[in-house]
């Protein structure tokens, strides 16, 4: 077994639902969906979000889409229009969930590559080389 | 097969998208979704100040520009631009159409969703309009209600189209209904065609946020090309309830099983029960299949009978809020930002001001994701964003005056205080409720622009 972030085996989208948000987490392939079913539990997701989610986390399954839908209750600091937060509508909660690490079998080739300019997302700050500070 | 596009996902979406959908490829229907929940309360406030206001004025400008092409290409438009004042929106449209020489243009209006003036009568009839989230009765906030609108079904839209309307205006109707309405009209679907109605509802859900199903907001964004001319979605609908999602040829963005799947789960609750006034759609029944470049066929949708209630969106005044920010740069930016925040809250406390709710965020460090990723120990620049919420407007305004002094009475490197002191603005909260369908009276009228 090894640990990888969910972004290596799934993609996701989030948005607001009243005073909470939802994250739809979609596996890239069938094997990934089996892993999500077994390991991406509501409890684990609730712990991952820490103080961002004040309420409970519910999980629904949509096998036709290889998707799990997580409802994050009381996760916006008030409803979308009442919240003071920068992310008042939970638009970035999907990316937060994709950072959650999960155990996968060693022989499972992750469908989404690690970040590299040619195959995956561009490496951070390509155009702005950073000087080492002392 | 009919082609239905959505060129507006919310009031404030791309100005050019509707015109591009008309010009860049074939189309039968153009739908435009202007109404977020918060939009209704803004419109209600506008109408209180001016009885002729309270609708999406952008839509009138859009029709002014596009009308000759819409008529020439026989593209019909379905828009919820009526807001809280569809009659006034129609009057503006009629004037625009007459001035452009289209006096024969038929405009349909769906109304009855606005129950703001009927709230007393409805409560008296024994419907408590209890909050769907916590069960509280509306009477707890009834004197602070700003707007109350029922999410109407798709049949009135179909009825207006059957009456010959080239433009159909609604107030609050369901977002997917803007797309389902034309399908009901074109294909003659009956109220018991649950599976077909579910198919149309799924189609409407996929396109209701515009480009969000055609490359926008896609997780693997680096695979998307043509951001400067993203194609907005077009549904090619079949009478059996299945459809293809695509976009006009030559436009940017992408339509794949993955972009469609992401939009299917957007703002989703229980995927087996997507409840609309028309049908309860089962999103776990749909099948996605790529059938060409930027083409995905969606089929197999299953539906169940609708409930006997409509959802009502009620907005009410819930106090005041203000948010402001400064930018802190140079060595120890994070530590200096924390000192600034402590100074600001300490000064307010000493002056005797505390608040129902306060917010301190370091944008660039942890504002969206907290400590989920390991926060960096060093940043050369960070934005301190602070906010308060309270019933007392004066207290909120006092907070707004405490930010600028940080520039000269805080650590060095504090800048970026722009736009003046943040002023208290009204907090609008939402009260979701259910209402028996028989308490709502929907009307459909179709009239020519002239006469």
Tab-separated table of N, CA, C and O in Angstrom, chain A residues 15-23 42 45-47 49-60 69-80 85 88-90 93, chain B residues 131-134 268-270 432:
chain	number	residue	atom	x	y	z
A	15	UNK	N	-19.893	23.238	-4.645
A	15	UNK	CA	-20.716	24.441	-4.690
A	15	UNK	C	-21.537	24.543	-3.421
A	15	UNK	O	-21.455	23.661	-2.556
A	16	UNK	N	-22.321	25.609	-3.306
A	16	UNK	CA	-23.056	25.810	-2.060
A	16	UNK	C	-24.405	25.097	-2.073
A	16	UNK	O	-25.018	24.898	-3.113
A	17	UNK	N	-24.817	24.698	-0.874
A	17	UNK	CA	-26.143	24.123	-0.658
A	17	UNK	C	-26.666	24.700	0.645
A	17	UNK	O	-26.352	24.203	1.709
A	18	UNK	N	-27.412	25.798	0.573
A	18	UNK	CA	-27.891	26.455	1.776
A	18	UNK	C	-26.737	26.943	2.631
A	18	UNK	O	-25.853	27.661	2.141
A	19	UNK	N	-26.698	26.513	3.879
A	19	UNK	CA	-25.605	26.933	4.760
A	19	UNK	C	-24.436	25.944	4.708
A	19	UNK	O	-23.499	26.048	5.485
A	20	UNK	N	-24.519	24.980	3.804
A	20	UNK	CA	-23.437	24.018	3.636
A	20	UNK	C	-22.969	24.009	2.196
A	20	UNK	O	-23.327	24.874	1.400
A	21	UNK	N	-22.129	23.023	1.896
A	21	UNK	CA	-21.635	22.877	0.529
A	21	UNK	C	-21.673	21.399	0.162
A	21	UNK	O	-21.900	20.550	1.028
A	22	UNK	N	-21.499	21.116	-1.116
A	22	UNK	CA	-21.350	19.719	-1.510
A	22	UNK	C	-20.092	19.564	-2.346
A	22	UNK	O	-19.677	20.508	-3.026
A	23	UNK	N	-19.471	18.404	-2.235
A	23	UNK	CA	-18.349	18.072	-3.114
A	23	UNK	C	-18.681	16.763	-3.806
A	23	UNK	O	-18.913	15.752	-3.143
A	42	UNK	N	-17.305	9.265	5.044
A	42	UNK	CA	-17.784	10.562	5.530
A	42	UNK	C	-16.970	11.018	6.741
A	42	UNK	O	-16.637	12.202	6.867
A	45	UNK	N	-13.584	12.359	5.664
A	45	UNK	CA	-13.722	13.660	5.005
A	45	UNK	C	-13.983	14.754	6.049
A	45	UNK	O	-13.394	15.839	6.001
A	46	UNK	N	-14.817	14.445	7.019
A	46	UNK	CA	-15.111	15.409	8.090
A	46	UNK	C	-13.811	15.766	8.831
A	46	UNK	O	-13.532	16.952	9.087
A	47	UNK	N	-13.004	14.762	9.146
A	47	UNK	CA	-11.751	15.018	9.862
A	47	UNK	C	-10.796	15.834	8.992
A	47	UNK	O	-10.104	16.735	9.468
A	49	UNK	N	-11.466	18.104	6.741
A	49	UNK	CA	-11.839	19.515	6.627
A	49	UNK	C	-11.678	20.274	7.940
A	49	UNK	O	-11.665	21.508	7.946
A	50	UNK	N	-11.538	19.573	9.030
A	50	UNK	CA	-11.289	20.233	10.310
A	50	UNK	C	-12.289	21.334	10.607
A	50	UNK	O	-13.493	21.157	10.454
A	51	UNK	N	-11.777	22.512	10.981
A	51	UNK	CA	-12.636	23.623	11.399
A	51	UNK	C	-13.471	24.232	10.296
A	51	UNK	O	-14.389	25.015	10.559
A	52	UNK	N	-13.170	23.899	9.040
A	52	UNK	CA	-13.937	24.494	7.939
A	52	UNK	C	-15.377	23.983	7.969
A	52	UNK	O	-16.318	24.723	7.680
A	53	UNK	N	-15.562	22.713	8.319
A	53	UNK	CA	-16.903	22.113	8.357
A	53	UNK	C	-17.341	21.965	9.811
A	53	UNK	O	-16.791	21.175	10.565
A	54	UNK	N	-18.348	22.759	10.202
A	54	UNK	CA	-18.808	22.722	11.593
A	54	UNK	C	-19.863	21.647	11.819
A	54	UNK	O	-20.077	21.204	12.937
A	55	UNK	N	-20.571	21.260	10.750
A	55	UNK	CA	-21.653	20.276	10.895
A	55	UNK	C	-21.203	18.876	10.506
A	55	UNK	O	-20.006	18.591	10.418
A	56	UNK	N	-22.190	18.008	10.272
A	56	UNK	CA	-21.870	16.630	9.910
A	56	UNK	C	-21.594	16.535	8.411
A	56	UNK	O	-21.908	17.445	7.643
A	57	UNK	N	-20.984	15.420	8.027
A	57	UNK	CA	-20.750	15.136	6.608
A	57	UNK	C	-21.581	13.917	6.223
A	57	UNK	O	-21.547	12.897	6.919
A	58	UNK	N	-22.357	14.059	5.150
A	58	UNK	CA	-23.148	12.931	4.628
A	58	UNK	C	-22.514	12.476	3.324
A	58	UNK	O	-21.973	13.299	2.579
A	59	UNK	N	-22.646	11.190	3.013
A	59	UNK	CA	-22.093	10.676	1.760
A	59	UNK	C	-23.168	9.953	0.958
A	59	UNK	O	-23.909	9.143	1.510
A	60	UNK	N	-23.265	10.260	-0.316
A	60	UNK	CA	-24.151	9.539	-1.241
A	60	UNK	C	-23.309	8.903	-2.342
A	60	UNK	O	-22.227	9.389	-2.656
A	69	UNK	N	-20.924	11.717	-3.487
A	69	UNK	CA	-21.314	13.096	-3.230
A	69	UNK	C	-21.301	13.345	-1.727
A	69	UNK	O	-22.025	12.685	-0.977
A	70	UNK	N	-20.475	14.280	-1.304
A	70	UNK	CA	-20.387	14.606	0.117
A	70	UNK	C	-21.131	15.909	0.392
A	70	UNK	O	-20.897	16.908	-0.294
A	71	UNK	N	-22.036	15.865	1.357
A	71	UNK	CA	-22.708	17.091	1.795
A	71	UNK	C	-21.991	17.548	3.070
A	71	UNK	O	-21.950	16.810	4.064
A	72	UNK	N	-21.408	18.715	3.019
A	72	UNK	CA	-20.684	19.272	4.166
A	72	UNK	C	-21.620	20.285	4.839
A	72	UNK	O	-21.781	21.404	4.339
A	73	UNK	N	-22.232	19.889	5.949
A	73	UNK	CA	-23.195	20.779	6.592
A	73	UNK	C	-22.487	21.880	7.368
A	73	UNK	O	-21.448	21.637	7.983
A	74	UNK	N	-23.087	23.067	7.355
A	74	UNK	CA	-22.545	24.234	8.072
A	74	UNK	C	-21.054	24.415	7.765
A	74	UNK	O	-20.205	24.376	8.648
A	75	UNK	N	-20.769	24.645	6.501
A	75	UNK	CA	-19.368	24.736	6.068
A	75	UNK	C	-19.029	26.075	5.423
A	75	UNK	O	-17.966	26.233	4.833
A	76	UNK	N	-19.943	27.038	5.512
A	76	UNK	CA	-19.715	28.308	4.807
A	76	UNK	C	-19.626	29.504	5.744
A	76	UNK	O	-19.435	30.637	5.288
A	77	UNK	N	-19.761	29.292	7.035
A	77	UNK	CA	-19.791	30.436	7.945
A	77	UNK	C	-21.044	31.263	7.722
A	77	UNK	O	-20.982	32.477	7.563
A	78	UNK	N	-22.187	30.596	7.676
A	78	UNK	CA	-23.454	31.254	7.314
A	78	UNK	C	-23.769	30.906	5.879
A	78	UNK	O	-22.940	30.334	5.175
A	79	UNK	N	-24.949	31.242	5.419
A	79	UNK	CA	-25.333	30.932	4.031
A	79	UNK	C	-24.505	31.743	3.056
A	79	UNK	O	-23.814	32.688	3.446
A	80	UNK	N	-24.555	31.347	1.774
A	80	UNK	CA	-23.754	31.982	0.735
A	80	UNK	C	-23.732	33.500	0.791
A	80	UNK	O	-22.663	34.111	0.750
A	85	UNK	N	-16.777	34.877	4.767
A	85	UNK	CA	-15.577	34.222	4.244
A	85	UNK	C	-15.281	34.570	2.787
A	85	UNK	O	-16.189	34.874	2.014
A	88	UNK	N	-17.250	32.066	0.230
A	88	UNK	CA	-18.572	32.027	0.865
A	88	UNK	C	-19.474	30.968	0.244
A	88	UNK	O	-20.506	30.628	0.819
A	89	UNK	N	-19.129	30.459	-0.924
A	89	UNK	CA	-19.983	29.480	-1.594
A	89	UNK	C	-19.348	28.100	-1.715
A	89	UNK	O	-19.866	27.247	-2.428
A	90	UNK	N	-18.227	27.891	-1.045
A	90	UNK	CA	-17.610	26.564	-1.068
A	90	UNK	C	-17.072	26.172	-2.428
A	90	UNK	O	-16.880	24.988	-2.714
A	93	UNK	N	-13.967	24.007	-2.156
A	93	UNK	CA	-13.958	22.824	-1.290
A	93	UNK	C	-13.564	21.552	-2.052
A	93	UNK	O	-13.004	20.620	-1.476
B	131	UNK	N	-39.088	26.570	7.980
B	131	UNK	CA	-37.757	26.469	7.394
B	131	UNK	C	-37.399	24.998	7.153
B	131	UNK	O	-37.422	24.185	8.071
B	132	UNK	N	-37.054	24.671	5.899
B	132	UNK	CA	-36.768	23.277	5.535
B	132	UNK	C	-35.545	22.735	6.267
B	132	UNK	O	-35.386	21.530	6.416
B	133	UNK	N	-34.636	23.638	6.696
B	133	UNK	CA	-33.408	23.155	7.336
B	133	UNK	C	-33.580	22.901	8.826
B	133	UNK	O	-33.007	21.977	9.371
B	134	UNK	N	-34.381	23.749	9.497
B	134	UNK	CA	-34.479	23.573	10.951
B	134	UNK	C	-35.903	23.594	11.493
B	134	UNK	O	-36.104	23.511	12.718
B	268	UNK	N	-25.335	19.229	-5.940
B	268	UNK	CA	-26.163	18.039	-5.834
B	268	UNK	C	-26.435	17.708	-4.367
B	268	UNK	O	-25.586	17.927	-3.508
B	269	UNK	N	-27.649	17.227	-4.099
B	269	UNK	CA	-27.964	16.695	-2.778
B	269	UNK	C	-27.962	15.174	-2.877
B	269	UNK	O	-26.948	14.568	-3.208
B	270	UNK	N	-29.115	14.553	-2.630
B	270	UNK	CA	-29.254	13.114	-2.834
B	270	UNK	C	-29.381	12.855	-4.329
B	270	UNK	O	-30.369	13.251	-4.941
B	432	UNK	N	-35.556	28.613	3.115
B	432	UNK	CA	-36.201	27.691	2.177
B	432	UNK	C	-37.429	27.058	2.824
B	432	UNK	O	-37.390	26.665	3.992
